[in-house]
CSV table of C-alpha atoms in Angstrom, one decimal:
chain,number,residue,atom,x,y,z
A,1,MET,CA,89.9,72.2,124.8
A,2,LYS,CA,91.5,75.4,125.3
A,3,GLN,CA,93.0,74.5,122.1
A,4,LYS,CA,93.2,76.9,119.1
A,5,PHE,CA,92.4,75.2,115.8
A,6,SER,CA,93.3,77.7,113.2
A,7,SER,CA,93.7,76.4,109.7
A,8,MET,CA,95.9,78.3,107.2
A,9,ILE,CA,95.2,76.8,103.8
A,10,ASP,CA,96.7,77.6,100.5
A,11,ARG,CA,95.0,75.4,97.9
A,12,TYR,CA,97.9,75.6,95.5
A,13,THR,CA,100.8,74.9,97.9
A,14,HIS,CA,100.1,73.2,101.2
A,15,GLN,CA,97.9,72.9,104.2
A,16,GLN,CA,98.9,73.6,107.7
A,17,LEU,CA,97.2,73.2,111.1
A,18,ARG,CA,98.4,75.2,114.1
A,19,ILE,CA,97.4,74.2,117.7
A,20,GLY,CA,97.9,76.3,120.8
A,21,LEU,CA,96.3,77.4,124.0
A,22,VAL,CA,93.5,79.9,124.0
A,23,SER,CA,91.3,81.5,126.7
A,24,PRO,CA,87.8,80.3,127.6
A,25,GLN,CA,86.6,83.7,126.2
A,26,GLN,CA,88.0,82.9,122.8
A,27,ILE,CA,86.4,79.4,122.8
A,28,SER,CA,83.1,81.1,123.7
A,29,THR,CA,83.6,83.6,120.8
A,30,TRP,CA,84.2,80.8,118.3
A,31,SER,CA,81.2,78.7,119.5
A,32,LYS,CA,78.5,81.1,120.4
A,33,LYS,CA,76.3,82.9,117.9
A,34,ILE,CA,73.4,85.3,118.3
A,35,LEU,CA,70.3,84.5,116.3
A,36,PRO,CA,68.3,87.4,114.7
A,37,ASN,CA,65.8,87.3,117.6
A,38,GLY,CA,68.6,87.9,120.1
A,39,GLU,CA,68.8,84.3,121.4
A,40,ILE,CA,72.4,83.1,122.1
A,41,VAL,CA,73.1,79.5,121.0
A,42,GLY,CA,76.1,77.3,121.0
A,43,GLU,CA,76.1,75.1,124.1
A,44,VAL,CA,75.6,71.4,123.4
A,45,THR,CA,73.6,70.0,126.4
A,46,LYS,CA,72.1,66.8,125.1
A,47,PRO,CA,74.1,63.6,124.2
A,48,TYR,CA,71.9,62.8,121.2
A,49,THR,CA,72.5,62.9,117.5
A,50,PHE,CA,69.5,62.1,115.2
A,51,HIS,CA,66.0,61.3,116.2
A,52,TYR,CA,65.3,57.6,115.5
A,53,LYS,CA,61.9,58.3,113.9
A,54,THR,CA,62.4,61.5,111.9
A,55,ASN,CA,66.2,61.1,111.2
A,56,LYS,CA,66.5,64.8,112.0
A,57,PRO,CA,69.1,66.3,114.3
A,58,GLU,CA,68.0,66.5,118.0
A,59,LYS,CA,67.7,70.1,119.4
A,60,ASP,CA,70.7,71.1,121.5
A,61,GLY,CA,72.4,67.8,120.5
A,62,LEU,CA,75.6,67.0,118.8
A,63,PHE,CA,74.2,67.8,115.3
A,64,CYS,CA,71.7,70.5,116.3
A,65,GLU,CA,70.9,72.8,113.3
A,66,ARG,CA,70.3,75.8,115.6
A,67,ILE,CA,73.9,75.5,116.8
A,68,PHE,CA,75.8,74.3,113.7
A,69,GLY,CA,73.6,75.5,110.9
A,70,PRO,CA,71.1,73.8,108.5
A,71,ILE,CA,71.9,70.4,106.8
A,72,LYS,CA,70.5,71.7,103.5
A,73,SER,CA,71.3,75.2,102.4
A,74,GLY,CA,68.4,77.6,103.0
A,75,ILE,CA,66.1,74.9,104.5
A,76,CYS,CA,65.3,75.0,108.2
A,77,ALA,CA,64.4,72.0,110.5
A,78,CYS,CA,60.7,72.6,109.8
A,79,GLY,CA,61.3,72.3,106.0
A,80,ASN,CA,60.7,75.9,105.2
A,81,TYR,CA,62.9,77.4,102.4
A,82,ARG,CA,64.4,80.8,101.9
A,83,VAL,CA,66.6,82.1,99.1
A,84,ILE,CA,70.1,82.7,100.6
A,85,GLY,CA,71.4,86.2,100.2
A,86,ASP,CA,68.1,87.7,99.1
A,87,GLU,CA,67.6,90.7,101.4
A,88,LYS,CA,63.9,90.8,100.4
A,89,GLU,CA,63.3,87.4,102.0
A,90,ASP,CA,62.2,87.9,105.6
A,91,PRO,CA,62.9,86.6,108.3
A,92,GLN,CA,66.5,85.4,108.1
A,93,PHE,CA,65.7,82.5,110.4
A,94,CYS,CA,62.8,80.3,111.2
A,95,GLU,CA,60.8,81.6,114.2
A,96,GLN,CA,59.5,78.1,115.0
A,97,CYS,CA,62.8,76.0,115.0
A,98,GLY,CA,65.3,78.8,115.3
A,99,VAL,CA,67.4,77.6,112.4
A,100,GLU,CA,69.1,80.3,110.2
A,101,PHE,CA,68.6,80.3,106.5
A,102,VAL,CA,72.2,80.1,105.5
A,103,ASP,CA,74.6,77.9,103.4
A,104,SER,CA,75.0,74.4,104.8
A,105,ARG,CA,78.7,74.7,104.4
A,106,ILE,CA,78.7,76.5,107.7
A,107,ARG,CA,78.6,73.1,109.3
A,108,ARG,CA,82.2,72.6,108.2
A,109,TYR,CA,83.5,75.2,110.5
A,110,GLN,CA,80.8,76.2,113.0
A,111,MET,CA,81.8,74.9,116.5
A,112,GLY,CA,79.8,74.3,119.6
A,113,TYR,CA,80.9,73.9,123.2
A,114,ILE,CA,80.2,71.9,126.4
A,115,LYS,CA,80.2,73.9,129.6
A,116,LEU,CA,82.0,71.6,132.1
A,117,ALA,CA,80.5,71.2,135.5
A,118,TYR,CA,84.0,71.0,137.0
A,119,PRO,CA,87.4,72.1,135.7
A,120,VAL,CA,89.1,69.4,133.7
A,121,MET,CA,92.8,69.0,133.2
A,122,HIS,CA,94.1,69.0,129.6
A,123,VAL,CA,95.9,65.7,129.5
A,124,TRP,CA,98.4,66.8,126.8
A,125,TYR,CA,100.0,69.4,129.1
A,126,LEU,CA,100.2,67.0,132.1
A,127,LYS,CA,101.1,63.6,130.5
A,128,ARG,CA,103.0,64.4,127.4
A,129,LEU,CA,106.8,65.1,127.6
A,130,PRO,CA,107.9,67.6,128.5
A,131,SER,CA,105.0,68.2,130.9
A,132,TYR,CA,104.2,71.9,131.0
A,133,ILE,CA,102.3,71.5,134.3
A,134,VAL,CA,105.2,69.6,136.0
A,135,ASN,CA,107.7,72.2,134.8
A,136,LEU,CA,105.7,75.2,135.9
A,137,LEU,CA,104.6,73.8,139.3
A,138,ASP,CA,107.9,72.0,140.0
A,139,LYS,CA,106.2,69.0,141.5
A,140,PRO,CA,106.4,65.3,140.7
A,141,LEU,CA,104.1,64.0,138.1
A,142,ASN,CA,102.7,61.2,140.3
A,143,GLU,CA,101.8,63.8,142.9
A,144,LEU,CA,99.9,65.9,140.5
A,145,GLU,CA,98.1,62.8,139.1
A,146,ASP,CA,96.9,62.0,142.6
A,147,LEU,CA,95.2,65.4,142.6
A,148,VAL,CA,93.8,65.3,139.0
A,149,TYR,CA,92.4,61.8,139.3
A,150,CYS,CA,91.3,62.1,142.9
A,151,GLY,CA,93.4,59.2,144.2
A,152,PRO,CA,95.0,58.7,147.6
A,153,ASP,CA,98.8,59.1,147.9
A,154,GLU,CA,99.6,55.4,148.3
A,155,ARG,CA,103.3,56.2,148.5
A,156,LYS,CA,102.6,57.7,151.9
A,157,LEU,CA,99.5,55.8,153.0
A,158,SER,CA,99.2,52.1,153.7
A,159,ARG,CA,95.5,52.2,153.1
A,160,PRO,CA,92.8,54.7,151.9
A,161,ILE,CA,91.8,57.5,154.3
A,162,PHE,CA,88.4,57.2,155.9
A,163,ARG,CA,86.5,59.7,157.9
A,164,GLY,CA,82.9,59.1,159.0
A,165,GLY,CA,82.7,56.1,156.7
A,166,ARG,CA,84.0,58.0,153.7
A,167,SER,CA,87.3,57.8,151.8
A,168,TYR,CA,89.1,61.0,150.6
A,169,PRO,CA,91.9,61.6,148.1
A,170,ASN,CA,94.8,64.0,148.3
A,171,PHE,CA,94.0,67.6,148.5
A,172,TYR,CA,95.4,71.1,147.9
A,173,PHE,CA,95.0,73.9,150.4
A,174,ALA,CA,93.0,76.6,148.6
A,175,ARG,CA,93.1,80.2,149.6
A,176,PRO,CA,90.3,81.1,151.9
A,177,ILE,CA,87.4,82.7,150.0
A,178,ASP,CA,86.7,85.5,152.6
A,179,LYS,CA,88.6,87.4,155.3
A,180,LYS,CA,87.0,85.7,158.3
A,181,PRO,CA,89.3,83.8,160.7
A,182,THR,CA,89.7,80.3,159.5
A,183,PHE,CA,90.9,77.0,160.9
A,184,LEU,CA,94.0,77.2,158.7
A,185,ARG,CA,94.9,80.6,160.0
A,186,LEU,CA,94.3,79.7,163.7
A,187,ARG,CA,96.5,76.6,163.3
A,188,GLY,CA,99.1,78.4,161.2
A,189,LEU,CA,98.7,75.9,158.3
A,190,LEU,CA,99.3,78.5,155.6
A,191,GLU,CA,101.5,76.5,153.3
A,192,TYR,CA,99.3,75.8,150.2
A,193,GLU,CA,100.8,72.4,149.3
A,194,ILE,CA,99.5,69.1,148.2
A,195,GLN,CA,98.9,67.0,151.3
A,196,PRO,CA,97.4,63.6,152.3
A,197,TRP,CA,94.3,64.1,154.3
A,198,LYS,CA,95.5,61.9,157.1
A,199,TYR,CA,98.4,64.0,158.3
A,200,ARG,CA,96.8,67.4,157.9
A,201,ILE,CA,93.2,67.2,159.1
A,202,PRO,CA,92.6,66.8,162.9
A,203,ILE,CA,90.7,63.7,163.9
A,204,PHE,CA,88.3,65.6,166.1
A,205,PHE,CA,86.5,67.0,163.2
A,206,THR,CA,82.9,65.7,162.9
A,207,THR,CA,81.9,64.5,159.5
A,208,ARG,CA,79.5,67.4,159.0
A,209,SER,CA,81.9,70.2,160.0
A,210,PHE,CA,84.7,68.4,158.1
A,211,ASP,CA,82.6,68.6,154.8
A,212,THR,CA,82.0,72.3,155.5
A,213,PHE,CA,85.7,72.8,156.0
A,214,ARG,CA,86.6,70.9,152.9
A,215,ASN,CA,84.2,72.9,150.6
A,216,ARG,CA,85.5,76.1,152.0
A,217,GLU,CA,89.3,75.7,152.0
A,218,MET,CA,90.3,72.6,150.0
A,219,SER,CA,90.5,71.6,146.4
A,220,THR,CA,90.9,68.4,144.5
A,221,GLY,CA,90.8,67.3,140.9
A,222,GLY,CA,91.4,69.6,138.0
A,223,GLY,CA,90.2,72.6,140.1
A,224,SER,CA,93.2,72.2,142.4
A,225,ILE,CA,95.6,72.3,139.5
A,226,ARG,CA,93.8,75.4,138.1
A,227,GLN,CA,94.2,77.2,141.4
A,228,GLN,CA,97.9,76.5,141.6
A,229,LEU,CA,98.4,77.6,138.0
A,230,ALA,CA,96.4,80.8,138.5
A,231,ASN,CA,98.5,81.7,141.5
A,232,LEU,CA,101.8,81.5,139.6
A,233,ASP,CA,103.9,84.5,139.1
A,234,LEU,CA,105.9,83.7,136.0
A,235,ARG,CA,108.5,86.5,136.5
A,236,MET,CA,109.2,85.2,140.0
A,237,ILE,CA,109.6,81.7,138.5
A,238,ILE,CA,112.2,83.0,136.2
A,239,ASP,CA,114.0,84.9,138.9
A,240,TYR,CA,114.1,82.1,141.5
A,241,SER,CA,115.0,79.5,138.9
A,242,LEU,CA,117.9,81.6,137.7
A,243,VAL,CA,119.2,82.1,141.2
A,244,GLU,CA,119.0,78.3,141.9
A,245,TRP,CA,120.7,77.5,138.6
A,246,LYS,CA,123.6,79.9,139.4
A,247,GLU,CA,124.0,78.3,142.8
A,248,LEU,CA,124.2,74.9,141.3
A,249,GLU,CA,126.6,76.1,138.6
A,250,GLU,CA,129.0,77.4,141.2
A,251,GLU,CA,129.0,74.1,143.2
A,252,GLU,CA,132.0,71.9,142.7
A,253,SER,CA,131.8,68.2,141.7
A,254,THR,CA,131.0,65.9,144.6
A,255,GLY,CA,133.0,63.0,143.1
A,256,ASN,CA,129.8,61.0,143.3
A,257,GLU,CA,128.6,60.2,139.8
A,258,TRP,CA,125.0,59.7,140.8
A,259,GLU,CA,124.9,63.0,142.8
A,260,ASP,CA,126.5,64.9,139.9
A,261,ARG,CA,124.0,63.6,137.4
A,262,LYS,CA,121.2,64.6,139.8
A,263,VAL,CA,122.5,68.1,139.9
A,264,GLY,CA,122.9,68.2,136.1
A,265,ARG,CA,119.3,67.1,135.6
A,266,ARG,CA,118.1,69.7,138.0
A,267,LYS,CA,120.0,72.4,136.1
A,268,ASP,CA,118.5,71.2,132.8
A,269,PHE,CA,115.0,71.3,134.5
A,270,LEU,CA,115.5,74.9,135.7
A,271,LEU,CA,116.6,76.0,132.2
A,272,ARG,CA,113.4,74.4,130.7
A,273,ARG,CA,111.3,76.0,133.4
A,274,MET,CA,112.7,79.5,132.7
A,275,GLU,CA,112.2,79.1,128.9
A,276,LEU,CA,108.6,77.9,129.4
A,277,ALA,CA,107.8,80.8,131.7
A,278,LYS,CA,109.3,83.2,129.2
A,279,HIS,CA,107.2,81.7,126.4
A,280,PHE,CA,104.0,82.2,128.4
A,281,ILE,CA,104.9,85.8,129.0
A,282,ARG,CA,105.9,86.5,125.4
A,283,THR,CA,102.8,84.9,123.9
A,284,ASN,CA,100.5,86.4,126.6
A,285,ILE,CA,99.1,83.0,127.5
A,286,GLU,CA,97.9,82.3,131.0
A,287,PRO,CA,98.9,78.9,132.5
A,288,LYS,CA,95.4,78.3,134.0
A,289,TRP,CA,94.2,77.9,130.4
A,290,MET,CA,95.7,74.4,130.5
A,291,VAL,CA,92.7,73.5,132.7
A,292,LEU,CA,89.4,73.4,130.7
A,293,ARG,CA,86.2,75.1,131.7
A,294,LEU,CA,84.6,75.1,128.2
A,295,LEU,CA,85.2,72.1,125.9
A,296,PRO,CA,84.9,72.8,122.2
A,297,VAL,CA,82.7,70.6,120.1
A,298,LEU,CA,84.1,70.0,116.6
A,299,PRO,CA,81.9,71.0,113.5
A,300,PRO,CA,79.6,68.2,112.4
A,301,GLU,CA,81.2,67.8,109.0
A,302,LEU,CA,84.5,66.7,110.8
A,303,ARG,CA,82.7,63.9,112.7
A,304,PRO,CA,80.0,62.8,110.3
A,305,ILE,CA,77.2,60.2,110.6
A,306,TYR,CA,76.2,58.2,107.6
A,307,HIS,CA,72.9,56.4,107.0
A,308,ILE,CA,73.5,53.0,105.6
A,309,ASP,CA,69.8,52.2,105.5
A,310,GLU,CA,66.7,53.1,107.4
A,311,ASP,CA,67.8,51.3,110.5
A,312,LYS,CA,71.6,51.5,110.5
A,313,LEU,CA,74.0,54.4,111.1
A,314,VAL,CA,77.8,54.6,110.8
A,315,THR,CA,79.3,57.3,113.0
A,316,SER,CA,82.6,58.8,113.9
A,317,ASP,CA,84.1,57.5,117.1
A,318,ILE,CA,84.5,61.1,118.3
A,319,ASN,CA,80.7,61.4,118.5
A,320,GLU,CA,80.5,58.4,120.9
A,321,ILE,CA,83.2,60.0,123.2
A,322,TYR,CA,81.3,63.3,123.1
A,323,ARG,CA,78.1,61.5,124.1
A,324,ARG,CA,79.9,60.0,127.1
A,325,ILE,CA,81.3,63.3,128.1
A,326,ILE,CA,77.9,65.0,128.0
A,327,TYR,CA,76.3,62.1,129.9
A,328,ARG,CA,78.9,62.3,132.7
A,329,ASN,CA,78.9,66.1,132.7
A,330,ASN,CA,75.1,66.3,133.1
A,331,THR,CA,75.2,63.7,135.9
A,332,LEU,CA,77.8,65.7,137.7
A,333,THR,CA,75.8,68.9,137.2
A,334,ASP,CA,72.7,67.2,138.7
A,335,LEU,CA,74.8,66.0,141.7
A,336,LEU,CA,76.1,69.5,142.3
A,337,THR,CA,72.9,71.5,141.8
A,338,THR,CA,69.8,69.4,142.2
A,339,SER,CA,70.6,66.6,144.6
A,340,ILE,CA,70.4,67.0,148.3
A,341,ALA,CA,73.0,65.7,150.7
A,342,THR,CA,74.9,63.9,147.9
A,343,PRO,CA,77.7,61.8,149.4
A,344,GLU,CA,81.1,63.5,148.8
A,345,GLU,CA,82.7,60.3,147.5
A,346,LEU,CA,80.0,60.1,144.8
A,347,ILE,CA,80.8,63.6,143.5
A,348,ILE,CA,84.6,62.9,143.6
A,349,SER,CA,84.0,59.7,141.6
A,350,GLN,CA,81.9,61.5,139.0
A,351,GLU,CA,84.6,64.2,138.7
A,352,LYS,CA,87.1,61.5,137.9
A,353,LEU,CA,84.8,59.9,135.3
A,354,LEU,CA,84.4,63.2,133.6
A,355,GLN,CA,88.2,63.8,133.6
A,356,GLU,CA,88.7,60.3,132.0
A,357,ALA,CA,86.1,60.9,129.3
A,358,VAL,CA,87.8,64.2,128.3
A,359,ASP,CA,91.2,62.5,128.3
A,360,ALA,CA,89.8,59.9,125.9
A,361,LEU,CA,88.6,62.6,123.5
A,362,LEU,CA,92.0,64.3,123.5
A,363,ASP,CA,94.2,61.2,123.5
A,364,ASN,CA,92.5,57.9,124.0
A,365,GLY,CA,94.7,55.5,126.0
A,366,ILE,CA,97.3,58.1,127.2
A,367,CYS,CA,96.3,57.4,130.8
A,368,GLY,CA,96.3,53.6,130.5
A,369,GLN,CA,93.1,51.7,129.6
A,370,PRO,CA,91.6,53.2,126.4
A,371,MET,CA,87.9,53.8,126.0
A,372,ARG,CA,86.1,51.2,124.0
A,373,ASP,CA,82.7,50.8,122.3
A,374,ASP,CA,80.1,48.2,122.9
A,375,HIS,CA,82.0,45.7,120.7
A,376,ASN,CA,85.2,46.2,122.7
A,377,ARG,CA,86.8,48.1,119.9
A,378,ILE,CA,89.2,51.0,120.9
A,379,LEU,CA,87.6,54.3,120.0
A,380,GLN,CA,89.8,56.4,117.6
A,381,VAL,CA,90.0,60.1,118.2
A,382,ALA,CA,91.0,62.9,115.7
A,383,PHE,CA,94.6,63.2,116.8
A,384,GLN,CA,95.2,59.4,116.5
A,385,MET,CA,93.9,59.0,113.0
């Protein structure tokens, strides 16, 4: 979650948890490990926990011993045993199941990751106040939400936009991916702003050519936010914000209380924007890290499963949300890679479902209706407990 969970613990004084933004490369470093045979593991690709017959962790699942380490110290998934730390014992891992012969306490801190099929917005930096994304992009929250959650701009449109029998959300003009002449250049539409489809796309486009045009030069969902954040020049933001603030500071009072308050709010916003840009520069953090490409999977010991009896399990709610994320992510991956002629609205809908599932993991209910289990109970996540 492009989030840095670094725990600084002094057993005799206090415990402290620090949370901050990190790069996808850092998340990869935390989560991936190289087995003695050279194989790289760490990606969780299956939404399973334990096999219902053997009660052993499923391979590449949320409790996989190859990824997170053995459940019992020095014992692999096959049941073989090696003395930990004995250099004479060879090999250091089981060649059959790929589990290392290490201390089981590794499952307290070894992380995994989910490779997201599509960029997902980190909801904390969009929804919580102050909104970092709103401050940096200087755009209304509801406008950005239309992009992230793939919804039409109903403030401008009386009904959803349809083209060739399909409905489309708002979009963001992405930079052309090559140097060939494009429709945007020929028409002079070079302002990369959020637009409703209806007022920007000519009606004479055929559905087929329109889809080609969209895939080439438009962006929706979390990917559109990531592109805008990646294109930001933080030093230019500071300079322009300072110039605008000075201009507003020099203006005299209008005598209209509402207008004067509006100017005051704008000045306060510009100050926050400058401070935020300075913070990103000072800490060497890139704004685009607020959009997730890799989603960390917490160590198994932080989200345990308990066996009540042979047939019943008690599990952390976080596992259920992770399962839904993986299901939706795998479905989107199939739509993008294996399916032929998948309807565009189906892909957009699946992107939205993936975004909502990750939102629930980070802060269930922050976007409205919380995610619930099969018994209609609201699922509790780590940061709400």
